[in-house]
């Protein structure tokens, strides 16, 4: 078992204030690997066109680190480490939520037009997912 999977808790998932370059003609926010986030960025994906009332996520990752940004609009991320739950509201493109391995997450409360930008430490690997909450709890408690 990956040690960080077991050890990481929701308090290890900070909301990071990202670099923001403000100009009268528009703003830029920058994320750099191993500077802004503690991992190499190997994959970028974005979630959009989420119908009102829909939920996403509902899984954990064994090894993956992610930074989640509300690039547009807003949504909530529920974090769960098997002991505690916490809801983080993301609603600005210059804040990013760092999610470490071993954290169950659910995304809901999407505003119209919300875009969830995700920077990830690994390429897509279905084998890295835990999609059943009961499996997550069992793996989390096995030391
Ligand atoms: P998933 O990560 O389960 O979505 P969410 O957490 O937003 O609910 O991904 C849904 C599907 O999309 C997954 O079964 C396969 C595909 N997918 C890829 O092919 N590559 C990717 O990088 C991602 C994130 C998803």
XYZ file of C-alpha atoms and ligand atoms in Angstrom:
168
model
C 0.000 0.000 0.000
C 1.199 3.483 -0.899
C 2.083 5.100 2.452
C 0.903 8.579 1.438
C -2.457 7.121 0.411
C -3.057 5.983 3.978
C -1.444 8.978 5.700
C -2.906 11.883 3.738
C -5.880 13.631 5.286
C -8.173 16.443 4.227
C -6.049 18.925 6.213
C -3.195 18.170 3.752
C -5.287 19.625 0.901
C -4.758 23.397 0.973
C -6.347 26.016 -1.216
C -3.362 27.699 -2.862
C -3.475 31.337 -3.910
C -2.042 31.387 -7.421
C 0.146 33.975 -9.065
C -2.075 36.705 -10.557
C -0.946 39.372 -13.003
C -3.587 42.074 -13.045
C -3.836 44.510 -15.948
C -6.577 46.947 -17.008
C -7.019 44.829 -20.145
C -7.313 41.479 -18.336
C -5.620 39.172 -15.889
C -3.273 36.192 -16.143
C -2.785 33.417 -13.601
C 0.217 31.095 -13.844
C 0.831 27.593 -12.469
C 4.330 26.115 -12.742
C 5.203 22.553 -11.873
C 7.276 22.007 -8.744
C 6.976 25.730 -7.955
C 3.259 26.401 -7.558
C 2.396 22.730 -7.097
C 4.518 19.960 -5.508
C 4.480 17.701 -8.576
C 5.334 17.511 -12.277
C 2.269 18.375 -14.353
C 1.815 15.496 -16.796
C -1.828 15.997 -17.752
C -4.337 18.825 -18.028
C -8.064 18.338 -18.458
C -11.136 20.458 -18.002
C -14.717 19.695 -17.147
C -17.450 21.898 -18.585
C -21.097 21.899 -19.730
C -22.147 20.281 -16.462
C -25.971 20.344 -16.399
C -27.585 22.034 -13.396
C -27.856 19.745 -10.367
C -25.329 17.196 -11.671
C -22.453 15.826 -9.605
C -19.003 14.629 -10.666
C -16.110 12.864 -9.008
C -17.156 10.234 -6.501
C -13.794 8.509 -6.399
C -10.284 8.577 -4.933
C -6.868 8.113 -6.509
C -4.098 5.881 -5.247
C -1.131 7.919 -6.511
C -2.431 10.986 -8.312
C -1.897 14.586 -7.219
C -4.243 17.183 -8.668
C -4.738 20.930 -8.564
C -8.371 21.875 -9.227
C -9.208 25.414 -10.337
C -12.567 27.013 -11.057
C -11.307 28.569 -14.311
C -14.816 29.975 -14.773
C -17.901 30.027 -12.564
C -18.036 28.089 -9.315
C -18.538 24.655 -7.765
C -17.981 22.839 -4.485
C -15.485 20.057 -3.799
C -16.265 17.702 -0.917
C -13.087 16.141 0.492
C -13.189 12.973 2.582
C -10.232 11.100 4.105
C -12.302 8.331 5.679
C -12.450 10.128 9.026
C -13.388 13.714 8.239
C -15.261 15.586 5.509
C -14.814 19.168 4.394
C -16.418 21.214 1.634
C -14.286 23.681 -0.340
C -16.046 26.243 -2.529
C -14.031 27.283 -5.563
C -15.195 30.450 -7.275
C -12.118 32.377 -8.457
C -9.607 31.435 -11.190
C -6.679 32.420 -8.958
C -7.276 29.790 -6.274
C -6.382 26.123 -6.684
C -7.281 23.205 -4.443
C -4.441 20.701 -4.020
C -5.703 17.130 -3.658
C -3.171 14.506 -2.625
C -3.460 10.737 -3.119
C -5.879 8.969 -0.803
C -8.648 11.568 -0.695
C -12.217 10.822 -1.731
C -13.727 13.744 -3.635
C -17.140 14.728 -4.925
C -17.873 17.826 -7.005
C -21.298 19.447 -6.995
C -23.182 22.747 -6.936
C -21.850 23.751 -10.377
C -22.865 27.203 -11.542
C -23.997 27.753 -15.100
C -20.923 27.953 -17.346
C -18.535 26.552 -14.726
C -15.213 25.209 -15.985
C -13.164 22.937 -13.702
C -9.538 23.002 -14.804
C -7.475 20.093 -13.442
C -3.684 19.834 -13.467
C -2.591 16.286 -12.714
C 0.665 14.538 -11.850
C 0.095 11.421 -13.991
C -1.393 10.404 -17.314
C -4.891 8.920 -17.253
C -4.898 5.483 -15.615
C -8.197 3.835 -14.743
C -6.255 1.486 -12.440
C -5.375 4.441 -10.202
C -9.062 5.079 -9.405
C -11.020 3.735 -6.436
C -14.640 4.130 -7.446
C -16.432 2.372 -4.581
C -16.542 4.224 -1.260
C -16.466 0.939 0.691
C -13.232 -0.030 -1.135
C -11.793 3.402 -0.323
C -12.510 2.981 3.389
C -11.029 -0.520 3.403
C -7.824 0.605 1.651
C -7.572 3.708 3.823
C -7.729 1.652 7.008
C -5.287 -1.061 5.904
C -1.853 -0.060 7.159
P -13.781 10.755 -14.323
O -12.404 11.086 -13.863
O -14.487 9.603 -13.676
O -14.714 12.043 -14.262
P -15.218 12.926 -13.031
O -14.278 12.768 -11.884
O -15.235 14.323 -13.568
O -16.601 12.520 -12.687
O -13.715 10.509 -15.909
C -14.870 10.196 -16.636
C -14.453 9.419 -17.864
O -13.695 10.262 -18.747
C -13.536 8.237 -17.541
O -14.283 7.077 -17.276
C -12.688 8.146 -18.798
C -12.624 9.560 -19.326
N -11.347 10.253 -19.014
C -10.266 10.032 -19.845
O -10.328 9.257 -20.808
N -9.088 10.689 -19.574
C -8.957 11.528 -18.510
O -7.861 12.119 -18.308
C -10.082 11.728 -17.652
C -9.991 12.651 -16.460
C -11.255 11.071 -17.931
